[in-house]
Tab-separated table of C-alpha atoms and ligand atoms in Angstrom:
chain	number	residue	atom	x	y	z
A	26	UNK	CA	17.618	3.181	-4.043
A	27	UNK	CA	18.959	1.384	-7.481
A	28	UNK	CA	19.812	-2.174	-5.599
A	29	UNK	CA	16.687	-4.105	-4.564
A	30	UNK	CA	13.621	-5.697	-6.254
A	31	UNK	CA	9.878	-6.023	-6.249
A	32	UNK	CA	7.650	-9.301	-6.476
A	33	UNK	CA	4.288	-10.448	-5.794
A	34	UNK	CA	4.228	-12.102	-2.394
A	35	UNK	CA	1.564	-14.046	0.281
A	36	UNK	CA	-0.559	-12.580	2.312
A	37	UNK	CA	0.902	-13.538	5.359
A	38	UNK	CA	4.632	-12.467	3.875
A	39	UNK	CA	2.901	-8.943	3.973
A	40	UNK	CA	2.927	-9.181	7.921
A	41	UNK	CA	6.551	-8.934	8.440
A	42	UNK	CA	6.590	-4.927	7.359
A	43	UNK	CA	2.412	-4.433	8.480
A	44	UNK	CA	3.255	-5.349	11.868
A	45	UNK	CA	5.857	-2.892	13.130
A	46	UNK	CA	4.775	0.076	10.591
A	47	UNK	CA	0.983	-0.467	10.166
A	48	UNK	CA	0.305	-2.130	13.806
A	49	UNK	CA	3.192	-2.041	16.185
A	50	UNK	CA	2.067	-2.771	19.596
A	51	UNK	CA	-1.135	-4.579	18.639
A	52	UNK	CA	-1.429	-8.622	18.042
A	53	UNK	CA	-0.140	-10.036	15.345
A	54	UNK	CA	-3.848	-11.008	14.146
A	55	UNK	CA	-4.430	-7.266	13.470
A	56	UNK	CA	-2.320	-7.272	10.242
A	57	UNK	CA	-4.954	-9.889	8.883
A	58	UNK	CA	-6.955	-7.617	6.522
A	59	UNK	CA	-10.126	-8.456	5.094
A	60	UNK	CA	-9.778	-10.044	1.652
A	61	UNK	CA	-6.053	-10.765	1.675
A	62	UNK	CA	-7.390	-14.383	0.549
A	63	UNK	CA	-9.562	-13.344	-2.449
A	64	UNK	CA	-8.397	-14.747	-5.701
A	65	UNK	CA	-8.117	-11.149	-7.707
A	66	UNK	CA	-6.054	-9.721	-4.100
A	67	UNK	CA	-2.720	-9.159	-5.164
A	68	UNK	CA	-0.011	-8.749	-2.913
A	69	UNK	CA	3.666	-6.549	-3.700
A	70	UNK	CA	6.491	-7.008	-1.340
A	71	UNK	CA	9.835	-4.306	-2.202
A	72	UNK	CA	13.225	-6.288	-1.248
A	73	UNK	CA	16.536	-4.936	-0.378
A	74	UNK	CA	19.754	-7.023	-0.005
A	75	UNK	CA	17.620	-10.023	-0.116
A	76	UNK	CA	15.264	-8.724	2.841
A	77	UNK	CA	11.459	-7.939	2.749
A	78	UNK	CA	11.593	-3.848	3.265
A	79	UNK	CA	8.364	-2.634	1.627
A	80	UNK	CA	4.612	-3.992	0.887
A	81	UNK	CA	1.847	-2.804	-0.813
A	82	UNK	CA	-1.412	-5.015	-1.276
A	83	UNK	CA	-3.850	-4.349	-4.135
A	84	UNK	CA	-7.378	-5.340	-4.176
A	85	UNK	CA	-9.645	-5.819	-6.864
A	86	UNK	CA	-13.470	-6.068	-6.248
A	87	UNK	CA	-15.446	-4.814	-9.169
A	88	UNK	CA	-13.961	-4.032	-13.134
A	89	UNK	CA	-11.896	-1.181	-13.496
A	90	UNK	CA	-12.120	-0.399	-9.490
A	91	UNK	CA	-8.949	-0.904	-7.486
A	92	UNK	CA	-8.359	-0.298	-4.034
A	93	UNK	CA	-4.745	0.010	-2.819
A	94	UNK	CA	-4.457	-1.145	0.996
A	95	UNK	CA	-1.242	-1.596	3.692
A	96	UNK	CA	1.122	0.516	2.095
A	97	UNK	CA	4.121	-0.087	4.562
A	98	UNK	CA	8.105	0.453	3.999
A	99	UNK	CA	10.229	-0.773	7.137
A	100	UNK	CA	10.922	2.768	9.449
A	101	UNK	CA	15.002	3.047	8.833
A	102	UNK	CA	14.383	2.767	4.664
A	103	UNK	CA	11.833	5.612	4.266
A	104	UNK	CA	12.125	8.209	1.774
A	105	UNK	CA	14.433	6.403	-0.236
A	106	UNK	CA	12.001	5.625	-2.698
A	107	UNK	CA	10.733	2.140	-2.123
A	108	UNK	CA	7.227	3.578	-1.658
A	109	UNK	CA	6.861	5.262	-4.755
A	110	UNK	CA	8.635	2.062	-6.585
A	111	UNK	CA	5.487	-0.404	-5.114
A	112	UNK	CA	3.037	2.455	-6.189
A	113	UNK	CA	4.454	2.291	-9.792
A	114	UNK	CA	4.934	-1.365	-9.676
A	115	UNK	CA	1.049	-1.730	-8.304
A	116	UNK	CA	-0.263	1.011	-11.354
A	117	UNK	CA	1.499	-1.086	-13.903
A	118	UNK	CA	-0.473	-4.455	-12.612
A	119	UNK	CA	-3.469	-2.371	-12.917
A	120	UNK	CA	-2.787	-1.189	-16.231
A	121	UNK	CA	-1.653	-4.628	-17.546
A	122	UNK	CA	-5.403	-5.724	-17.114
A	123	UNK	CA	-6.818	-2.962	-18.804
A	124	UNK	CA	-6.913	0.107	-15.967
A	125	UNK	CA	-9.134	2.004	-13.762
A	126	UNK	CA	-9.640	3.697	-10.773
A	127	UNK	CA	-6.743	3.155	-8.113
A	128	UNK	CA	-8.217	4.532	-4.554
A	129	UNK	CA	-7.132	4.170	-0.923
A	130	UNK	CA	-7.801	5.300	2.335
A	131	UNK	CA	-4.534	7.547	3.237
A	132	UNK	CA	-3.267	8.267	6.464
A	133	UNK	CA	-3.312	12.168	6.688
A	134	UNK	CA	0.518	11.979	7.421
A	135	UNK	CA	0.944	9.876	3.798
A	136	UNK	CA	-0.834	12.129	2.047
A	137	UNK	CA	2.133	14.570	0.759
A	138	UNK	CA	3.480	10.956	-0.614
A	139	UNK	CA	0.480	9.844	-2.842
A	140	UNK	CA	0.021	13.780	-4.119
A	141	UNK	CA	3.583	13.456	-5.706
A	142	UNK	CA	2.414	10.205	-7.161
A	143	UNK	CA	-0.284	11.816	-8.681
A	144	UNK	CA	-3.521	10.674	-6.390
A	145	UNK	CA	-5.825	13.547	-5.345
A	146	UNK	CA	-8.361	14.074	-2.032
A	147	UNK	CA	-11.867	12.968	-3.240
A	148	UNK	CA	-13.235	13.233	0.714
A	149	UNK	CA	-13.778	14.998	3.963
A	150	UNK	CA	-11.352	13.847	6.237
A	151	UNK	CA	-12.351	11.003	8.247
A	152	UNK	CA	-11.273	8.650	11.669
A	153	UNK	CA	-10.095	5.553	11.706
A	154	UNK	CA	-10.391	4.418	15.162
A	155	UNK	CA	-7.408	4.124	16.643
A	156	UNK	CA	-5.074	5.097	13.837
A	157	UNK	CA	-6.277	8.573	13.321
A	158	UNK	CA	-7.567	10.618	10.583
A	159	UNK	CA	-7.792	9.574	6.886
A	160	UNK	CA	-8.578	11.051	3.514
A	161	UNK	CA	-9.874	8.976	0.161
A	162	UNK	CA	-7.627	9.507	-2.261
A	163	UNK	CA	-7.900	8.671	-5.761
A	164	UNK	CA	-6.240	8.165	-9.433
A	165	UNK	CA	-6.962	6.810	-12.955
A	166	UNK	CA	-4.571	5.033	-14.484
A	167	UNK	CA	-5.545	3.355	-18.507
B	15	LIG	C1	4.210	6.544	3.386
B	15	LIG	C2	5.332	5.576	2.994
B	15	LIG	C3	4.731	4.283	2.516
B	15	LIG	C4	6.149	6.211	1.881
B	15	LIG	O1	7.164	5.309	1.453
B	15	LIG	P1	8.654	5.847	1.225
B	15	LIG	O2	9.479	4.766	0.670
B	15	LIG	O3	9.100	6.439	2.511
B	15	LIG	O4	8.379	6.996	0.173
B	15	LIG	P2	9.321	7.529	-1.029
B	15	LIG	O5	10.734	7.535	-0.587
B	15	LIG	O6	9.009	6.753	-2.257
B	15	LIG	O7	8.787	9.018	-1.145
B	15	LIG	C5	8.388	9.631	-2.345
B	15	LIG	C6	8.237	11.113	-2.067
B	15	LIG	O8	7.236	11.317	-1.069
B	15	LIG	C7	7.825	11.982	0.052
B	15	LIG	N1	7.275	11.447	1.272
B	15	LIG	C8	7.250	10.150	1.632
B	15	LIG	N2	6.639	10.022	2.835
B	15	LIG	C9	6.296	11.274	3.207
B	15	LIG	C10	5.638	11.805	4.334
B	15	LIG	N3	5.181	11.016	5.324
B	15	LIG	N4	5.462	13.151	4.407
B	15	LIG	C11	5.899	13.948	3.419
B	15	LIG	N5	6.524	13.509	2.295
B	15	LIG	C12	6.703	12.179	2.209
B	15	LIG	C13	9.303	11.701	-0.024
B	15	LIG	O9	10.055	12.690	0.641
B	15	LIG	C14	9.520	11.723	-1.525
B	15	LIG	O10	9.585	13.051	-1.988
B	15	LIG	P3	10.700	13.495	-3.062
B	15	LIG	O11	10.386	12.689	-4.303
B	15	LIG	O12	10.458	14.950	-3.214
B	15	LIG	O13	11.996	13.142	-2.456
B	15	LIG	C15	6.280	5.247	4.178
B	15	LIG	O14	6.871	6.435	4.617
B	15	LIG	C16	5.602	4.552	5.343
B	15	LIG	O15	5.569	3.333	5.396
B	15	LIG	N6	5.082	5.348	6.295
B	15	LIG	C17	4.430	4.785	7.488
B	15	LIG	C18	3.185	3.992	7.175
B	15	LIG	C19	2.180	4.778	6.369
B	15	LIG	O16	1.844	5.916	6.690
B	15	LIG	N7	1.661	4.120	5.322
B	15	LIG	C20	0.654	4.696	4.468
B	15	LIG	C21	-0.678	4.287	4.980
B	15	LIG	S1	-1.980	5.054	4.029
């Protein structure tokens, strides 16, 4: 998709794609995710004819350690390429202040979309209660 744009946006903004991707069904308090407040959080929201389609939220605890959380794009605008557009846009934040390792807890069903982005399985697969199973995935980006 060519038309559209990405900028950093609030932590609550984030809610309007995590609730019916992330946590349809379930209160609106469950797309509160820990940290979302922290000074070095960062979050990405993808737009599309002036509407908030896509999110991404990037967290940044330690030097050179990244964790990418609540990767969402709104159900009707998948695979068009608004996913992989917050993943680059995320990378090149990470870059800007000086690199590191980019990981995430992936939904098994995601995980096709971070291998073309370059991430790799670093675990066992894993449960999330009540989301189903997971894998760590990982990449360094400098
Ligand atoms: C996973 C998700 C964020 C991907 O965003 P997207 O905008 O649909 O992805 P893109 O269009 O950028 O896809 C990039 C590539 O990955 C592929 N891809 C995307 N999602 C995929 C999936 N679930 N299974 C297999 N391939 C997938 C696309 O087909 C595309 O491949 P191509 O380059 O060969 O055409 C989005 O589908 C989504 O929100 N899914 C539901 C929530 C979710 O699972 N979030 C991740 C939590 S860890």
């Amino acid at each position: 998709m060519s038309e559209g744009f990405i900028k950093e946006i609030s932590a609550r903004e984030t809610w309007l794609v995590r609730h019916p991707v992330l946590r349809a069904g379930r209160p609106l308090e469950d797309c509160v995710f820990p940290h979302d407040e922290d000074q070095s959080t960062a979050h990405f929201g993808a737009f599309h004819q002036g509407h908030l389609v896509g999110v991404v939220t990037l967290l940044h605890p330690t030097e050179h350690q990244f964790q990418l959380r609540g990767m969402a794009v709104l159900t009707d605008l998948q695979k068009l390429n608004i996913g992989s557009r917050l993943v680059n846009h995320l990378e090149a934040r990470v870059n800007s202040i000086g690199g590191g390792r980019i990981w995430m807890n992936a939904r098994a069903l995601a995980v096709p979309f971070y291998l073309k982005l370059g991430y790799h399985i670093c675990s066992e697969v894993f449960e999330v209660p009540g989301i189903g199973p997971h894998y760590v995935m990982e990449k360094t980006v400098s």
